[in-house]
Short mmCIF file of C-alpha atoms in Angstrom, two decimals:
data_model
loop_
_atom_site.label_atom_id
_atom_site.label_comp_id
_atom_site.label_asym_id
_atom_site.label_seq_id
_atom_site.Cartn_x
_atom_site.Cartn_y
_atom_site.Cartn_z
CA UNK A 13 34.97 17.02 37.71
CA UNK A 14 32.56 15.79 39.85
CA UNK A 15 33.27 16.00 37.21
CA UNK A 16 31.64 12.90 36.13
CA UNK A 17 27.13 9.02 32.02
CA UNK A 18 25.02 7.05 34.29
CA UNK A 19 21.50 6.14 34.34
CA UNK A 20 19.87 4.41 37.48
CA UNK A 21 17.51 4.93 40.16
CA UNK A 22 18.47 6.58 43.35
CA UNK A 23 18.55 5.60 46.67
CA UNK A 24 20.01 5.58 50.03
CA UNK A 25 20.73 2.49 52.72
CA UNK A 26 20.42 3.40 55.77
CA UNK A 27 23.87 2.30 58.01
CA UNK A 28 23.69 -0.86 59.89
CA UNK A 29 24.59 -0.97 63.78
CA UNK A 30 28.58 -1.04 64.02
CA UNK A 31 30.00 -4.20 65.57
CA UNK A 32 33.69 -3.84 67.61
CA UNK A 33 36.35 -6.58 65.64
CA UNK A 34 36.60 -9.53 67.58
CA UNK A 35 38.97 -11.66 64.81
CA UNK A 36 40.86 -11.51 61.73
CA UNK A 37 40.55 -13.88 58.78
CA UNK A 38 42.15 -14.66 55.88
CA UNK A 39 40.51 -14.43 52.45
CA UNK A 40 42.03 -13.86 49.42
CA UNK A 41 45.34 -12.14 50.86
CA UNK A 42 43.73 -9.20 52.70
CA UNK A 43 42.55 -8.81 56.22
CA UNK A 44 38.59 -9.43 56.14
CA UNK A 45 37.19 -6.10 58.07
CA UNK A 46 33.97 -5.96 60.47
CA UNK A 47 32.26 -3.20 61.92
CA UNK A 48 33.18 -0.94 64.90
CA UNK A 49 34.16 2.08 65.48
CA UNK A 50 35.12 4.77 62.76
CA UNK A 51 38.67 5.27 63.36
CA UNK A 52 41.94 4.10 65.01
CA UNK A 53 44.03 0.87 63.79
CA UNK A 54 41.59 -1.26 62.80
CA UNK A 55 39.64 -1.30 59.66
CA UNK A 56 35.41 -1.13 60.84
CA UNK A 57 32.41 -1.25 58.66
CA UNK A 58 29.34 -0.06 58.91
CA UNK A 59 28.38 -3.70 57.62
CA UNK A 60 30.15 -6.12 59.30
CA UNK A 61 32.21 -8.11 55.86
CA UNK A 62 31.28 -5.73 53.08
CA UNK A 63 32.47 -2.26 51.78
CA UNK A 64 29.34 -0.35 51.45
CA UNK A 65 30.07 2.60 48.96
CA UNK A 66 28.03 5.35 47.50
CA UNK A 67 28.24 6.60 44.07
CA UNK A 68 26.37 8.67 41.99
CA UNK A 69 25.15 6.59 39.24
CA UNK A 70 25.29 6.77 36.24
CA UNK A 71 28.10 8.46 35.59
CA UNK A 72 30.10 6.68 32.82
CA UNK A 73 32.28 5.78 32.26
CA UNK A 74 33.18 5.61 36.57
CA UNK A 75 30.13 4.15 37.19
CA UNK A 76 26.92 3.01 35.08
CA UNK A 77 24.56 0.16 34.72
CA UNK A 78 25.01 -2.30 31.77
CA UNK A 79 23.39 -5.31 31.62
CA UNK A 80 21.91 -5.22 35.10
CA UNK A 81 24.80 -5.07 37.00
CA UNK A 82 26.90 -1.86 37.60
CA UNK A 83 30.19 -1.18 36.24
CA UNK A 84 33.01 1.13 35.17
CA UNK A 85 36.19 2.46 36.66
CA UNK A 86 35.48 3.46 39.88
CA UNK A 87 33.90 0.40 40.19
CA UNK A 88 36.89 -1.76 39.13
CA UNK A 89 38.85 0.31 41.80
CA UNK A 90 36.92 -0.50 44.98
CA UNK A 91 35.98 -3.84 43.98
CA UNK A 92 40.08 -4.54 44.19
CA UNK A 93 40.34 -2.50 47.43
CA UNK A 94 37.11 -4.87 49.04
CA UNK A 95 39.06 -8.00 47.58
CA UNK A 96 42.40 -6.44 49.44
CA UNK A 97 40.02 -5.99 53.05
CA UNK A 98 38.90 -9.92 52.20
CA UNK A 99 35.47 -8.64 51.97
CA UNK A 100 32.41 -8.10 49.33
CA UNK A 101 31.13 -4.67 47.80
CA UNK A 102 28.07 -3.05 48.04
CA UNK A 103 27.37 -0.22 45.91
CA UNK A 104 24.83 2.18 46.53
CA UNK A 105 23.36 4.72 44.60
CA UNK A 106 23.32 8.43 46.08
CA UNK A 107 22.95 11.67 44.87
CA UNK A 108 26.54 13.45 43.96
CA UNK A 109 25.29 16.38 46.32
CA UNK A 110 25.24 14.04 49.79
CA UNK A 111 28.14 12.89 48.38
CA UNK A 112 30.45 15.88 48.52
CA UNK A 113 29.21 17.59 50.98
CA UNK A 114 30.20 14.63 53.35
CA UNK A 115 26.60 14.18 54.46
CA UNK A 116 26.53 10.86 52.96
CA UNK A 117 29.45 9.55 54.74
CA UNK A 118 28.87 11.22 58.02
CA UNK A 119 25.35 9.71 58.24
CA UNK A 120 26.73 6.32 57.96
CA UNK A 121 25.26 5.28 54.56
CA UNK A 122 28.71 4.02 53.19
CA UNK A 123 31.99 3.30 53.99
CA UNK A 124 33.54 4.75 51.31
CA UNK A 125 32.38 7.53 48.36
CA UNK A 126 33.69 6.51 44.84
CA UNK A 127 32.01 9.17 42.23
CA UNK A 128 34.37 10.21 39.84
CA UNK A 129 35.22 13.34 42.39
CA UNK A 130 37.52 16.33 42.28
CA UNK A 131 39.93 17.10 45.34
CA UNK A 132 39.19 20.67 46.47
CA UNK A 133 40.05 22.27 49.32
CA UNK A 134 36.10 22.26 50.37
CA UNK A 135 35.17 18.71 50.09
CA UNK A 136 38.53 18.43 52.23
CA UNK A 137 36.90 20.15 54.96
CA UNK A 138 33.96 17.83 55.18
CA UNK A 139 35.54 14.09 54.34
CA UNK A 140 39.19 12.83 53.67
CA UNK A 141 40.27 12.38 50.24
CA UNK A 142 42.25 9.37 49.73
CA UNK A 143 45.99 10.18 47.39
CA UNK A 144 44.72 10.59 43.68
CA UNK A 145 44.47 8.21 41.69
CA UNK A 146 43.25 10.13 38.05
CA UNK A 147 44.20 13.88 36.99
CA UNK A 148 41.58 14.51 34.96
CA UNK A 149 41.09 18.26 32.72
CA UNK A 150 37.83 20.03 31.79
CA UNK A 151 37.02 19.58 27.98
CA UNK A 152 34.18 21.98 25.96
CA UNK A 153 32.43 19.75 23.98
CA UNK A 154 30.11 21.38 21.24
CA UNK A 155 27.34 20.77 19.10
CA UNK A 156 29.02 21.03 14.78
CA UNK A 157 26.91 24.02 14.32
CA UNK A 158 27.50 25.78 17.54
CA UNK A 159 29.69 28.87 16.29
CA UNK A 160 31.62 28.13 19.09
CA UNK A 161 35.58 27.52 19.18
CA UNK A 162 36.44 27.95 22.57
CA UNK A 163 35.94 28.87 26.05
CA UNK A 164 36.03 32.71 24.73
CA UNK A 165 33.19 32.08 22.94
CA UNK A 166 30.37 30.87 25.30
CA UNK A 167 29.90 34.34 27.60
CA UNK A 168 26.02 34.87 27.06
CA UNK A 169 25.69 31.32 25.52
CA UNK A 170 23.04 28.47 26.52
CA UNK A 171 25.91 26.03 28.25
CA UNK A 172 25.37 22.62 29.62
CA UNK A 173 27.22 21.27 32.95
CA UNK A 174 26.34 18.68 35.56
CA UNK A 175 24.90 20.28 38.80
CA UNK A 176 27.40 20.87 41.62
CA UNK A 177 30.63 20.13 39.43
CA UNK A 178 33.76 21.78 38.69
CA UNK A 179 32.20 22.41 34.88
CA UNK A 180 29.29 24.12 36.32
CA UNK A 181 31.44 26.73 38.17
CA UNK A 182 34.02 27.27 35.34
CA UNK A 183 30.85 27.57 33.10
CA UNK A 184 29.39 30.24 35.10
CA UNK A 185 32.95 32.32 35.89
CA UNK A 186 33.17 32.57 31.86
CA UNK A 187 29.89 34.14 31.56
CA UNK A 188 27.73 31.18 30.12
CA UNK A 189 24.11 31.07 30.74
CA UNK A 190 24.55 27.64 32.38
CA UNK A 191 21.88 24.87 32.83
CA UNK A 192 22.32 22.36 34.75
CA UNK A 193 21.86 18.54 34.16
CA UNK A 194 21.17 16.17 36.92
CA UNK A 195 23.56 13.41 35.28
CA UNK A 196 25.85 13.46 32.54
CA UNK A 197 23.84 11.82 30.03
CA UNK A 198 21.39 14.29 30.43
CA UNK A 199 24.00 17.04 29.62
CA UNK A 200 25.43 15.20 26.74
CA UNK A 201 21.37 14.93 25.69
CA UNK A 202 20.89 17.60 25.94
CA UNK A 203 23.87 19.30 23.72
CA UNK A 204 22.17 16.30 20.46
CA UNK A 205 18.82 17.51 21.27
CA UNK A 206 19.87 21.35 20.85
CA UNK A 207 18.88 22.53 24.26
CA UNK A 208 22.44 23.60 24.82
CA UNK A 209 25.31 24.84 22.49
CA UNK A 210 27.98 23.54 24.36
CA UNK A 211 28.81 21.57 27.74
CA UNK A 212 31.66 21.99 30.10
CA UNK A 213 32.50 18.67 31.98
CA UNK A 214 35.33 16.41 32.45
CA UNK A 215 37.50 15.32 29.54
CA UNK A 216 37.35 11.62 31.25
CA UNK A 217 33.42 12.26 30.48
CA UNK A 218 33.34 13.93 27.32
CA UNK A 219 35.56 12.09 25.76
CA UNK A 220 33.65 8.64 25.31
CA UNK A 221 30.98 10.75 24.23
CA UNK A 222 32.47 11.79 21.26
CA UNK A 223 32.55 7.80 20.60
CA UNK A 224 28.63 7.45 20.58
CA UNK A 225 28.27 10.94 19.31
CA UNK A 226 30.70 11.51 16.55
CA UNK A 227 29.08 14.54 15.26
CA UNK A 228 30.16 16.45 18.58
CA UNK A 229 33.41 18.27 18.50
CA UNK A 230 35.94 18.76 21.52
CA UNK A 231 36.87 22.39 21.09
CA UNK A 232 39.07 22.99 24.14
CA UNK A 233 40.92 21.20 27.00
CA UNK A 234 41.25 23.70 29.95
CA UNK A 235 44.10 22.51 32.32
CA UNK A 236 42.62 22.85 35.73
CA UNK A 237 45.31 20.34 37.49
CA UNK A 238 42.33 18.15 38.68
CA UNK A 239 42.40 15.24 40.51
CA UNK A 240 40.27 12.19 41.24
CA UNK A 241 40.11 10.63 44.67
CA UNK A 242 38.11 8.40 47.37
CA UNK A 243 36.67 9.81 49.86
CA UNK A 244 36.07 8.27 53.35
CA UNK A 245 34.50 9.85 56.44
CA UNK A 246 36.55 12.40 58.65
CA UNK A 247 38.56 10.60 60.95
CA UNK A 248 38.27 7.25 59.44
CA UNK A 249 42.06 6.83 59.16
CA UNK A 250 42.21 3.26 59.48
CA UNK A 251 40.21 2.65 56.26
CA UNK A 252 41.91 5.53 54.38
CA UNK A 253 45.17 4.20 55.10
CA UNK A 254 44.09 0.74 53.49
CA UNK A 255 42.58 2.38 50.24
CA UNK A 256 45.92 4.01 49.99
CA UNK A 257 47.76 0.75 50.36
CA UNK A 258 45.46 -0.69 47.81
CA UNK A 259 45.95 2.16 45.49
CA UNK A 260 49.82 1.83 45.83
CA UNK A 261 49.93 -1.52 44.67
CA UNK A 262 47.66 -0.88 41.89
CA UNK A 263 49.79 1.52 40.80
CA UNK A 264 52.94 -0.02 40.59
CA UNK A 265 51.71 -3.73 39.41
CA UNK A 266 49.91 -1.60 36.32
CA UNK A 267 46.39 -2.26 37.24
CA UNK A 268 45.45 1.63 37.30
CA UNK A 269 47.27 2.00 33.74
CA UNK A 270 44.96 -1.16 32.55
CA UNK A 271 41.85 0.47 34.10
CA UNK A 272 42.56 3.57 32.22
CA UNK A 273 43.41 1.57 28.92
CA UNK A 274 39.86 0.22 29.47
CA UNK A 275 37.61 2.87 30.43
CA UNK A 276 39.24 6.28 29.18
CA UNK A 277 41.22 4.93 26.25
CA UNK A 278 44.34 6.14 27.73
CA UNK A 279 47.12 4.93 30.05
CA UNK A 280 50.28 6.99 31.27
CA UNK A 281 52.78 3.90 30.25
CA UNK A 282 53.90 3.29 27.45
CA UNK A 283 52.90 0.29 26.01
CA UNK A 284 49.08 -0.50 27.54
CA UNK A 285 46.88 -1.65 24.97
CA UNK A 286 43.60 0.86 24.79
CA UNK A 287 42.15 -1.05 21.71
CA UNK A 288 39.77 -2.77 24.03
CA UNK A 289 38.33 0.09 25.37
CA UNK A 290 34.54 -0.22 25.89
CA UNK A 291 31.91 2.40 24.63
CA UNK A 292 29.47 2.37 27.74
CA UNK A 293 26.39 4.51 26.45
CA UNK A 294 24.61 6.73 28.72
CA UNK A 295 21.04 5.09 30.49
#
């Protein structure tokens, strides 16, 4: 993926001073975290009492703006990993390129990078990923005139893909003529306005697309094995082993089997209830 249908305006915070942990309190269950250093036993943020995080919004249905306040799955998952650290959530919009190349998180303009992004062995290089927590296949979505029935068929073809994602490269490797889209409801535009015959992103993506855009057809699911993770600056072991711990227990008390009920219309137990899934449309 990022392999991520956002809209919103982007920006950067520049990192506050880090302050060394003097105390611990209790709030809510979890240890409440304060800035310091970037590594070693103790959780530190780069604002003392809140989980700054970047994310490249919008990019729906992991993170978008409805209503004035921003939401989706990613979302849901750090807000229960601040609550777990006793503190509050900040998100921050940043562009999914500072993102994975780690620039983002080595400059100290978040604490934590939640953007709907794959685990390859080059973003490994530059940040560490935390366990997965989503395996998530590309999906060709295409236009009901398109002549096109599978990946086979779009060598030489006009092919949509969000810049700098897995879809982009598998695009290009099949022969597509591929342009790029800066978010995902661009690409998705893009494919109802004509522009494109086809797009090649995420089937956690393209698949509550084909909710707002009935017309469009899913043609293909190309098993890539990809997975979704959190990223956290290299080194930063002391938060990365807490997202971990959070992601554990959300795991086995069925929180990341309601979040996918919710937000992808899916779960992987039996039994989750996905007829309350939400249609977030692209901004």
């Amino acid at each position: 993926m990022k392999s991520r249908f956002h809209g919103a305006a982007t920006l950067s915070v520049l990192a506050v001073s880090a302050l060394a942990l003097s105390a611990c309190t209790s709030t809510g269950g979890g240890e409440e975290a304060s800035g310091g250093g970037e590594s070693g036993g103790e959780v530190s943020l780069i604002s003392p009492g809140t989980l700054t995080v970047c994310s490249d919004i919008p990019y729906a249905p992991f993170e978008y703006v409805e209503d004035g306040e921003t939401v989706g799955f990613d979302i849901d998952l750090v807000n229960r990993i601040a609550e777990d650290l006793g503190v509050e959530t900040n998100v921050i919009t940043t562009p999914f390129e500072a993102i994975e190349t780690g620039s983002a998180l080595d400059t100290d303009q978040c604490d934590l990078a939640a953007s709907g992004m794959t685990i390859n062995e080059e973003r490994e290089s530059v940040m560490d990923f935390s366990d997965p927590y989503l395996e998530d296949n590309l999906a060709l979505l295409v236009a009901p005139d398109s002549g096109i029935e599978s990946v086979a068929d779009i060598e030489g073809q006009r092919v949509g893909a969000q810049q700098a994602t897995t879809g982009e490269d598998y695009a290009r490797d099949n022969g597509a003529d591929v342009v790029q889209y800066e978010t995902s409801s661009l690409m998705i535009q893009g494919l109802n306005t004509d522009d494109v015959k086809a797009v090649l992103g995420n089937i956690s993506v393209t698949g509550p697309a084909i909710a707002d855009n009935p017309e469009l057809r899913l043609v293909e699911e190309i098993e890539t094995g990809e997975q979704l993770g959190l990223a956290v600056k290299t080194g930063n072991t002391a938060l990365l082993e807490r997202v971990n711990e959070s992601l554990a227990a959300m795991e086995e008390d069925g929180t990341l089997d309601q979040l996918k009920a919710e937000w992808l219309g899916t779960a992987d137990s039996e039994g989750t209830d996905s007829s309350a899934s939400p249609e977030p449309a692209a901004s």
